[in-house]
mmCIF file of C-alpha atoms in Angstrom:
data_model
loop_
_atom_site.group_PDB
_atom_site.id
_atom_site.type_symbol
_atom_site.label_atom_id
_atom_site.label_comp_id
_atom_site.label_asym_id
_atom_site.label_seq_id
_atom_site.Cartn_x
_atom_site.Cartn_y
_atom_site.Cartn_z
ATOM 1 C CA MET A 236 -85.974 30.122 -3.752
ATOM 2 C CA PRO A 237 -87.049 26.446 -3.628
ATOM 3 C CA ARG A 238 -90.288 25.612 -1.857
ATOM 4 C CA PRO A 239 -89.767 25.463 1.928
ATOM 5 C CA LEU A 240 -89.821 21.946 3.357
ATOM 6 C CA TRP A 241 -90.362 23.040 6.954
ATOM 7 C CA THR A 242 -90.928 26.264 8.870
ATOM 8 C CA GLY A 243 -90.061 26.925 12.474
ATOM 9 C CA ALA A 244 -87.354 28.678 14.471
ATOM 10 C CA ILE A 245 -83.797 28.291 15.690
ATOM 11 C CA SER A 246 -83.648 28.332 19.489
ATOM 12 C CA PHE A 247 -80.330 29.908 20.489
ATOM 13 C CA GLY A 248 -80.333 30.367 24.271
ATOM 14 C CA LEU A 249 -83.076 32.949 24.816
ATOM 15 C CA VAL A 250 -82.861 34.064 21.182
ATOM 16 C CA THR A 251 -85.476 32.842 18.699
ATOM 17 C CA ILE A 252 -84.799 33.057 14.959
ATOM 18 C CA PRO A 253 -87.751 32.339 12.621
ATOM 19 C CA ILE A 254 -86.482 30.317 9.653
ATOM 20 C CA LYS A 255 -87.533 28.339 6.599
ATOM 21 C CA VAL A 256 -85.837 25.077 5.699
ATOM 22 C CA VAL A 257 -85.048 24.497 2.028
ATOM 23 C CA SER A 258 -83.084 21.671 0.463
ATOM 24 C CA ALA A 259 -79.414 22.475 -0.123
ATOM 25 C CA THR A 260 -78.962 19.818 -2.809
ATOM 26 C CA GLU A 261 -80.590 18.725 -6.061
ATOM 27 C CA ASN A 262 -80.916 15.222 -7.447
ATOM 28 C CA HIS A 263 -79.900 15.134 -11.115
ATOM 29 C CA SER A 264 -80.079 11.361 -11.449
ATOM 30 C CA ILE A 265 -82.002 10.034 -14.459
ATOM 31 C CA SER A 266 -84.916 7.845 -13.394
ATOM 32 C CA PHE A 267 -86.320 4.950 -15.409
ATOM 33 C CA HIS A 268 -89.845 3.541 -15.604
ATOM 34 C CA GLN A 269 -90.710 -0.119 -15.894
ATOM 35 C CA TYR A 270 -92.633 -1.087 -19.028
ATOM 36 C CA HIS A 271 -94.045 -4.149 -20.765
ATOM 37 C CA LEU A 272 -91.544 -5.393 -23.389
ATOM 38 C CA GLU A 273 -94.299 -6.666 -25.665
ATOM 39 C CA ASP A 274 -96.361 -3.481 -26.081
ATOM 40 C CA MET A 275 -94.358 -0.793 -24.151
ATOM 41 C CA GLY A 276 -97.204 -0.422 -21.638
ATOM 42 C CA ARG A 277 -96.254 1.346 -18.402
ATOM 43 C CA ILE A 278 -96.001 -0.886 -15.319
ATOM 44 C CA ARG A 279 -97.691 0.646 -12.271
ATOM 45 C CA THR A 280 -97.299 -0.144 -8.584
ATOM 46 C CA ARG A 281 -100.608 -0.571 -6.794
ATOM 47 C CA LYS A 282 -101.319 -0.842 -3.081
ATOM 48 C CA VAL A 283 -103.522 -3.882 -2.582
ATOM 49 C CA CYS A 284 -105.090 -5.176 0.635
ATOM 50 C CA GLU A 285 -103.869 -8.730 1.191
ATOM 51 C CA LEU A 286 -107.196 -9.753 2.784
ATOM 52 C CA ASP A 287 -109.768 -8.702 0.194
ATOM 53 C CA GLY A 288 -107.517 -7.950 -2.785
ATOM 54 C CA GLU A 289 -108.890 -4.414 -3.241
ATOM 55 C CA VAL A 290 -106.735 -1.603 -4.630
ATOM 56 C CA LEU A 291 -106.614 1.187 -2.021
ATOM 57 C CA SER A 292 -106.218 4.953 -2.298
ATOM 58 C CA GLN A 293 -103.905 6.899 0.042
ATOM 59 C CA GLU A 294 -106.921 8.101 2.062
ATOM 60 C CA GLU A 295 -107.756 4.484 2.939
ATOM 61 C CA ILE A 296 -104.276 3.652 4.252
ATOM 62 C CA GLY A 297 -103.171 4.144 7.847
ATOM 63 C CA LYS A 298 -100.043 3.521 9.943
ATOM 64 C CA GLY A 299 -99.471 0.630 12.300
ATOM 65 C CA TYR A 300 -96.703 -1.147 14.206
ATOM 66 C CA GLU A 301 -96.570 -4.929 14.074
ATOM 67 C CA ILE A 302 -95.863 -6.326 17.539
ATOM 68 C CA GLY A 303 -96.478 -9.966 16.678
ATOM 69 C CA LYS A 304 -97.900 -12.302 14.080
ATOM 70 C CA ASP A 305 -101.361 -11.094 13.025
ATOM 71 C CA ARG A 306 -101.237 -8.340 15.646
ATOM 72 C CA THR A 307 -100.754 -4.707 14.639
ATOM 73 C CA VAL A 308 -101.142 -1.602 16.793
ATOM 74 C CA PRO A 309 -102.655 1.278 14.731
ATOM 75 C CA VAL A 310 -101.168 4.768 15.251
ATOM 76 C CA THR A 311 -102.903 7.840 13.835
ATOM 77 C CA ASP A 312 -101.364 11.115 12.656
ATOM 78 C CA GLU A 313 -103.312 12.965 15.363
ATOM 79 C CA GLU A 314 -101.737 10.787 18.072
ATOM 80 C CA LEU A 315 -98.273 11.482 16.674
ATOM 81 C CA ASP A 316 -98.957 15.220 16.584
ATOM 82 C CA ARG A 317 -100.001 15.183 20.260
ATOM 83 C CA MET A 318 -96.790 13.512 21.397
ATOM 84 C CA PRO A 319 -94.641 15.672 23.740
ATOM 85 C CA LEU A 320 -91.907 16.560 21.242
ATOM 86 C CA PRO A 321 -90.260 19.852 22.368
ATOM 87 C CA THR A 322 -88.431 20.266 19.055
ATOM 88 C CA ALA A 323 -91.575 19.899 16.925
ATOM 89 C CA LYS A 324 -91.284 23.439 15.604
ATOM 90 C CA ALA A 325 -87.818 24.440 16.731
ATOM 91 C CA ILE A 326 -84.213 23.657 15.928
ATOM 92 C CA GLU A 327 -82.836 23.724 19.456
ATOM 93 C CA ILE A 328 -79.096 24.352 19.730
ATOM 94 C CA VAL A 329 -77.735 22.286 22.622
ATOM 95 C CA ALA A 330 -73.953 22.654 22.262
ATOM 96 C CA PHE A 331 -71.058 24.075 20.249
ATOM 97 C CA VAL A 332 -68.124 21.852 19.228
ATOM 98 C CA ASP A 333 -65.053 21.959 16.996
ATOM 99 C CA ALA A 334 -65.860 20.880 13.451
ATOM 100 C CA ASP A 335 -63.082 18.274 13.337
ATOM 101 C CA THR A 336 -64.650 16.378 16.256
ATOM 102 C CA VAL A 337 -67.675 15.382 14.148
ATOM 103 C CA ASP A 338 -67.397 12.047 12.349
ATOM 104 C CA PRO A 339 -68.417 12.603 8.673
ATOM 105 C CA VAL A 340 -70.091 9.172 8.662
ATOM 106 C CA ARG A 341 -72.809 10.608 10.884
ATOM 107 C CA ILE A 342 -73.713 13.441 8.461
ATOM 108 C CA SER A 343 -76.775 12.843 6.287
ATOM 109 C CA ASP A 344 -78.866 15.267 4.180
ATOM 110 C CA SER A 345 -78.154 19.007 4.055
ATOM 111 C CA TYR A 346 -80.558 21.965 4.163
ATOM 112 C CA TYR A 347 -80.252 25.743 3.967
ATOM 113 C CA LEU A 348 -81.853 27.792 6.723
ATOM 114 C CA ALA A 349 -83.382 30.980 5.307
ATOM 115 C CA VAL A 350 -84.740 33.865 7.373
ATOM 116 C CA ASP A 351 -88.528 33.962 7.708
ATOM 117 C CA GLY A 352 -89.271 37.685 7.676
ATOM 118 C CA GLN A 353 -87.188 40.782 8.327
ATOM 119 C CA VAL A 354 -87.450 40.327 12.094
ATOM 120 C CA ALA A 355 -85.184 37.279 11.788
ATOM 121 C CA ALA A 356 -82.408 39.062 9.864
ATOM 122 C CA LYS A 357 -80.484 40.420 12.876
ATOM 123 C CA PRO A 358 -80.494 37.312 15.129
ATOM 124 C CA TYR A 359 -79.737 35.124 12.067
ATOM 125 C CA THR A 360 -76.703 37.277 11.239
ATOM 126 C CA LEU A 361 -75.689 37.277 14.897
ATOM 127 C CA LEU A 362 -75.635 33.454 15.023
ATOM 128 C CA ARG A 363 -73.750 33.249 11.737
ATOM 129 C CA ARG A 364 -71.098 35.709 12.903
ATOM 130 C CA ALA A 365 -70.742 33.873 16.224
ATOM 131 C CA LEU A 366 -70.145 30.579 14.419
ATOM 132 C CA GLU A 367 -67.601 32.193 12.101
ATOM 133 C CA ARG A 368 -65.647 33.926 14.846
ATOM 134 C CA SER A 369 -65.611 30.963 17.226
ATOM 135 C CA ASP A 370 -64.671 28.586 14.403
ATOM 136 C CA LYS A 371 -67.164 26.078 15.798
ATOM 137 C CA VAL A 372 -70.296 24.274 14.670
ATOM 138 C CA ALA A 373 -73.585 24.028 16.571
ATOM 139 C CA VAL A 374 -75.154 20.725 17.602
ATOM 140 C CA ALA A 375 -78.947 20.883 17.596
ATOM 141 C CA LYS A 376 -82.052 18.766 18.016
ATOM 142 C CA PHE A 377 -85.056 19.041 15.727
ATOM 143 C CA ALA A 378 -88.134 17.067 14.705
ATOM 144 C CA TRP A 379 -88.497 15.671 11.211
ATOM 145 C CA HIS A 380 -91.144 13.249 9.939
ATOM 146 C CA ASN A 381 -92.449 12.441 13.406
ATOM 147 C CA ARG A 382 -89.103 11.673 14.978
ATOM 148 C CA GLU A 383 -86.480 13.674 16.833
ATOM 149 C CA ARG A 384 -83.176 14.037 15.056
ATOM 150 C CA LEU A 385 -79.719 15.360 15.718
ATOM 151 C CA GLY A 386 -78.407 18.164 13.536
ATOM 152 C CA LEU A 387 -75.293 20.162 12.824
ATOM 153 C CA LEU A 388 -75.350 23.884 12.006
ATOM 154 C CA ARG A 389 -72.428 25.470 10.182
ATOM 155 C CA VAL A 390 -71.782 28.466 7.934
ATOM 156 C CA ARG A 391 -71.518 28.214 4.149
ATOM 157 C CA ASP A 392 -70.844 31.542 2.460
ATOM 158 C CA ASP A 393 -73.464 33.853 4.033
ATOM 159 C CA ALA A 394 -75.977 31.140 4.904
ATOM 160 C CA ILE A 395 -76.423 28.726 7.783
ATOM 161 C CA VAL A 396 -76.591 25.077 6.770
ATOM 162 C CA LEU A 397 -78.370 22.353 8.716
ATOM 163 C CA HIS A 398 -76.881 18.865 8.329
ATOM 164 C CA ALA A 399 -79.144 16.075 9.514
ATOM 165 C CA MET A 400 -77.104 13.615 11.572
ATOM 166 C CA ARG A 401 -77.454 10.020 12.628
ATOM 167 C CA TRP A 402 -77.553 9.102 16.297
ATOM 168 C CA PRO A 403 -74.463 7.321 17.689
ATOM 169 C CA ASP A 404 -76.249 3.959 17.940
ATOM 170 C CA GLU A 405 -77.129 4.154 14.223
ATOM 171 C CA ILE A 406 -73.467 3.885 13.174
ATOM 172 C CA ARG A 407 -72.159 0.375 12.671
ATOM 173 C CA SER A 408 -68.727 -0.489 14.008
ATOM 174 C CA PRO A 409 -66.046 -1.145 11.332
ATOM 175 C CA GLU A 410 -63.958 -3.198 13.766
ATOM 176 C CA SER A 411 -64.563 -6.522 12.005
ATOM 177 C CA LEU A 412 -63.890 -5.067 8.541
ATOM 178 C CA ALA A 413 -60.332 -3.791 8.898
ATOM 179 C CA PRO A 414 -57.603 -6.149 7.574
ATOM 180 C CA ARG A 415 -55.113 -7.448 10.114
ATOM 181 C CA ASP A 416 -51.491 -8.586 10.057
ATOM 182 C CA VAL A 417 -50.556 -6.708 6.881
ATOM 183 C CA GLU A 418 -46.849 -6.018 6.388
ATOM 184 C CA LEU A 419 -45.821 -2.941 4.392
ATOM 185 C CA ASP A 420 -42.371 -1.775 3.387
ATOM 186 C CA GLU A 421 -41.431 1.780 4.246
ATOM 187 C CA ASP A 422 -40.800 2.405 0.532
ATOM 188 C CA GLU A 423 -44.401 1.458 -0.272
ATOM 189 C CA ILE A 424 -45.779 3.844 2.350
ATOM 190 C CA GLU A 425 -43.547 6.692 1.198
ATOM 191 C CA ARG A 426 -44.550 6.065 -2.401
ATOM 192 C CA ALA A 427 -48.251 6.138 -1.501
ATOM 193 C CA VAL A 428 -47.742 9.444 0.347
ATOM 194 C CA GLN A 429 -45.943 10.820 -2.694
ATOM 195 C CA LEU A 430 -48.910 9.809 -4.851
ATOM 196 C CA THR A 431 -51.318 11.693 -2.558
ATOM 197 C CA ASP A 432 -49.119 14.797 -2.844
ATOM 198 C CA THR A 433 -49.024 14.509 -6.635
ATOM 199 C CA MET A 434 -52.812 14.123 -6.866
ATOM 200 C CA ALA A 435 -53.593 16.921 -4.380
ATOM 201 C CA LEU A 436 -56.115 19.601 -5.463
ATOM 202 C CA ASP A 437 -57.255 22.896 -3.970
ATOM 203 C CA GLY A 438 -60.923 21.848 -4.302
ATOM 204 C CA ILE A 439 -63.338 19.375 -5.882
ATOM 205 C CA SER A 440 -65.656 21.817 -7.677
ATOM 206 C CA GLY A 441 -64.421 20.676 -11.098
ATOM 207 C CA PHE A 442 -65.771 17.130 -10.895
ATOM 208 C CA ARG A 443 -68.863 16.194 -12.904
ATOM 209 C CA ASP A 444 -71.142 13.198 -13.365
ATOM 210 C CA ARG A 445 -69.784 11.645 -16.564
ATOM 211 C CA TYR A 446 -72.114 8.661 -16.282
ATOM 212 C CA ARG A 447 -75.192 10.904 -16.340
ATOM 213 C CA GLU A 448 -73.804 12.808 -19.346
ATOM 214 C CA ALA A 449 -73.230 9.559 -21.233
ATOM 215 C CA LEU A 450 -76.726 8.366 -20.287
ATOM 216 C CA GLU A 451 -78.257 11.602 -21.609
ATOM 217 C CA GLU A 452 -76.373 11.124 -24.897
ATOM 218 C CA LEU A 453 -77.662 7.551 -25.122
ATOM 219 C CA ILE A 454 -81.301 8.595 -24.539
ATOM 220 C CA ALA A 455 -81.037 11.510 -26.996
ATOM 221 C CA ALA A 456 -79.538 9.289 -29.696
ATOM 222 C CA LYS A 457 -82.183 6.580 -29.305
ATOM 223 C CA SER A 458 -85.044 9.094 -29.245
ATOM 224 C CA GLU A 459 -83.817 10.582 -32.533
ATOM 225 C CA GLY A 460 -83.222 7.203 -34.158
ATOM 226 C CA LYS A 461 -79.448 7.661 -34.270
ATOM 227 C CA GLU A 462 -76.749 5.097 -33.538
ATOM 228 C CA VAL A 463 -75.806 4.527 -29.937
ATOM 229 C CA PRO A 464 -72.616 6.517 -29.182
ATOM 230 C CA GLU A 465 -69.467 4.485 -28.673
ATOM 231 C CA PRO A 466 -67.593 4.709 -25.353
ATOM 232 C CA ARG A 467 -64.983 7.457 -25.286
ATOM 233 C CA GLU A 468 -61.385 6.367 -25.636
ATOM 234 C CA GLY A 469 -59.823 5.456 -22.313
ATOM 235 C CA GLU A 470 -63.139 4.993 -20.470
ATOM 236 C CA ASP A 471 -63.185 1.219 -20.845
ATOM 237 C CA GLN A 472 -60.594 0.459 -18.235
ATOM 238 C CA GLU A 473 -59.455 -3.013 -17.435
ATOM 239 C CA SER A 474 -60.610 -4.138 -14.003
ATOM 240 C CA GLY A 475 -59.722 -7.007 -11.756
ATOM 241 C CA LYS A 476 -56.075 -7.154 -12.883
ATOM 242 C CA VAL A 477 -53.658 -7.989 -10.077
ATOM 243 C CA MET A 478 -50.535 -5.830 -10.197
ATOM 244 C CA ASP A 479 -47.364 -5.558 -8.185
ATOM 245 C CA LEU A 480 -48.085 -2.915 -5.547
ATOM 246 C CA MET A 481 -44.859 -0.958 -5.971
ATOM 247 C CA ALA A 482 -45.131 -1.082 -9.769
ATOM 248 C CA ALA A 483 -48.694 0.235 -9.552
ATOM 249 C CA LEU A 484 -47.620 3.084 -7.246
ATOM 250 C CA ASN A 485 -44.728 4.037 -9.535
ATOM 251 C CA ALA A 486 -46.982 4.011 -12.587
ATOM 252 C CA SER A 487 -49.630 6.065 -10.758
ATOM 253 C CA VAL A 488 -47.137 8.736 -9.676
ATOM 254 C CA LYS A 489 -45.749 8.957 -13.208
ATOM 255 C CA ALA A 490 -49.220 9.259 -14.741
ATOM 256 C CA ALA A 491 -50.257 11.926 -12.219
ATOM 257 C CA ARG A 492 -47.149 13.979 -12.979
ATOM 258 C CA GLU A 493 -47.725 13.713 -16.715
ATOM 259 C CA THR A 494 -51.323 14.866 -16.231
ATOM 260 C CA ARG A 495 -50.076 17.939 -14.359
ATOM 261 C CA GLY A 496 -47.486 18.593 -17.047
ATOM 262 C CA GLU A 497 -44.582 17.919 -14.719
ATOM 263 C CA ALA A 498 -41.397 16.458 -16.126
ATOM 264 C CA ALA A 499 -40.770 12.912 -14.990
ATOM 265 C CA ASP A 500 -37.573 12.470 -13.005
ATOM 266 C CA ASP A 501 -36.548 8.847 -13.453
ATOM 267 C CA GLU A 502 -34.168 9.005 -10.538
ATOM 268 C CA HIS A 503 -36.943 9.913 -8.111
ATOM 269 C CA ALA A 504 -39.963 8.623 -9.990
ATOM 270 C CA THR A 505 -39.048 4.966 -9.727
ATOM 271 C CA VAL A 506 -38.385 2.911 -6.638
ATOM 272 C CA HIS A 507 -36.616 -0.335 -7.448
ATOM 273 C CA GLU A 508 -37.622 -2.962 -4.931
ATOM 274 C CA MET A 509 -35.427 -6.075 -4.793
ATOM 275 C CA LYS A 510 -37.431 -9.286 -4.760
ATOM 276 C CA SER A 511 -36.518 -12.007 -2.308
ATOM 277 C CA GLY A 512 -35.178 -14.196 -5.101
ATOM 278 C CA THR A 513 -33.073 -11.323 -6.425
ATOM 279 C CA ARG A 514 -31.610 -10.701 -2.996
ATOM 280 C CA LYS A 515 -30.652 -14.385 -2.689
ATOM 281 C CA GLY A 516 -29.091 -14.364 -6.143
ATOM 282 C CA ALA A 517 -27.126 -11.231 -5.378
ATOM 283 C CA ALA A 518 -25.946 -12.726 -2.102
ATOM 284 C CA LYS A 519 -24.798 -15.898 -3.874
ATOM 285 C CA LYS A 520 -22.934 -13.882 -6.509
ATOM 286 C CA SER A 521 -21.295 -11.786 -3.798
ATOM 287 C CA ALA A 522 -20.208 -14.875 -1.861
ATOM 288 C CA ALA A 523 -18.896 -16.529 -5.031
ATOM 289 C CA GLY A 524 -16.949 -13.369 -5.854
ATOM 290 C CA LYS A 525 -15.376 -13.283 -2.414
ATOM 291 C CA LYS A 526 -14.312 -16.944 -2.693
ATOM 292 C CA ALA A 527 -12.788 -16.364 -6.120
ATOM 293 C CA ALA A 528 -10.929 -13.294 -4.872
ATOM 294 C CA GLY A 529 -9.628 -15.315 -1.941
ATOM 295 C CA ARG A 530 -8.344 -18.074 -4.241
ATOM 296 C CA THR A 531 -6.622 -15.523 -6.483
ATOM 297 C CA ALA A 532 -4.953 -13.806 -3.511
ATOM 298 C CA LYS A 533 -3.793 -17.160 -2.136
ATOM 299 C CA ALA A 534 -2.333 -18.197 -5.495
ATOM 300 C CA THR A 535 -0.526 -14.879 -5.845
ATOM 301 C CA SER A 536 0.880 -15.179 -2.343
ATOM 302 C CA THR A 537 2.101 -18.766 -3.052
ATOM 303 C CA ALA A 538 3.755 -17.679 -6.286
ATOM 304 C CA ARG A 539 5.602 -14.857 -4.544
ATOM 305 C CA LYS A 540 7.238 -17.126 -1.870
ATOM 306 C CA PRO A 541 9.763 -18.929 -4.207
ATOM 307 C CA ALA A 542 10.700 -15.590 -5.738
ATOM 308 C CA LYS A 543 11.440 -14.169 -2.296
ATOM 309 C CA LYS A 544 13.580 -17.228 -1.328
ATOM 310 C CA ALA A 545 15.601 -16.944 -4.561
ATOM 311 C CA ALA A 546 16.257 -13.279 -3.969
ATOM 312 C CA ALA A 547 17.416 -14.032 -0.407
ATOM 313 C CA ARG A 548 19.895 -16.733 -1.588
ATOM 314 C CA LYS A 549 21.316 -14.354 -4.225
ATOM 315 C CA ARG A 550 21.980 -11.661 -1.607
ATOM 316 C CA THR A 551 23.741 -14.214 0.686
ATOM 317 C CA ALA A 552 26.037 -15.447 -2.110
ATOM 318 C CA SER A 553 27.110 -11.971 -2.993
#
């Protein structure tokens, strides 16, 4: 088990569950150091006092809040520890809500809650079973790094997960970002929905970080004095190209079907959208055809009249 980041208890009504908090995720990103190009010397970051220019150790550095120019209020760790924070050592459940009522934008880091001792096994299992059967998630308050936070408790497999959440006033409004006055054809919307159906998956467990893999290959090759690997075929995709929306949707649906091994049905796989110019041209051709047909009918009718008169005179003479 990873090293616990925090120990405390879950407060569930009158039930107390001793727990340990461990990180639910791992960071596999490759980190770089800064170095001097001339001699490959490592570049270090030092904490220097701006008044006397001295390099300070962590023991010589304190916290403070700047309330004005050249005026800072110092705050010590002891003063922070004495603050009346009821959730300092407890994850206090305050409500239960449906999972789909929680905006995913508010969810931050995730942590596993592990039992701290055998005495916690039964109440821990009780809370987990209650969450499973009610099909709800628990909203909780807890303290983290000297501030009170909002959290979300849910079940993952046989463990309870704590998601740190942002407060409502920490979420920016997207009102000014959404585009306005955009006209879409029904065919375009239906085609986009068809693309989502074609690209649908049962889960996302199969995805991997291809950039990190390529970066590891690059570092390994350079460390062994080998040539830098060339980009894999198809990875250098053209960007910034403006395409016709319907053509792009048709091509995307076709490509997705080919990837799944589905046979392409040209009758349903392509939506032919008439351009405005094409519609005008077709209308002109249709009108011209009607006029020509009218002239032909009129000429035929005119040619038939003398023939009818001649036939009438012949019947009278007989």
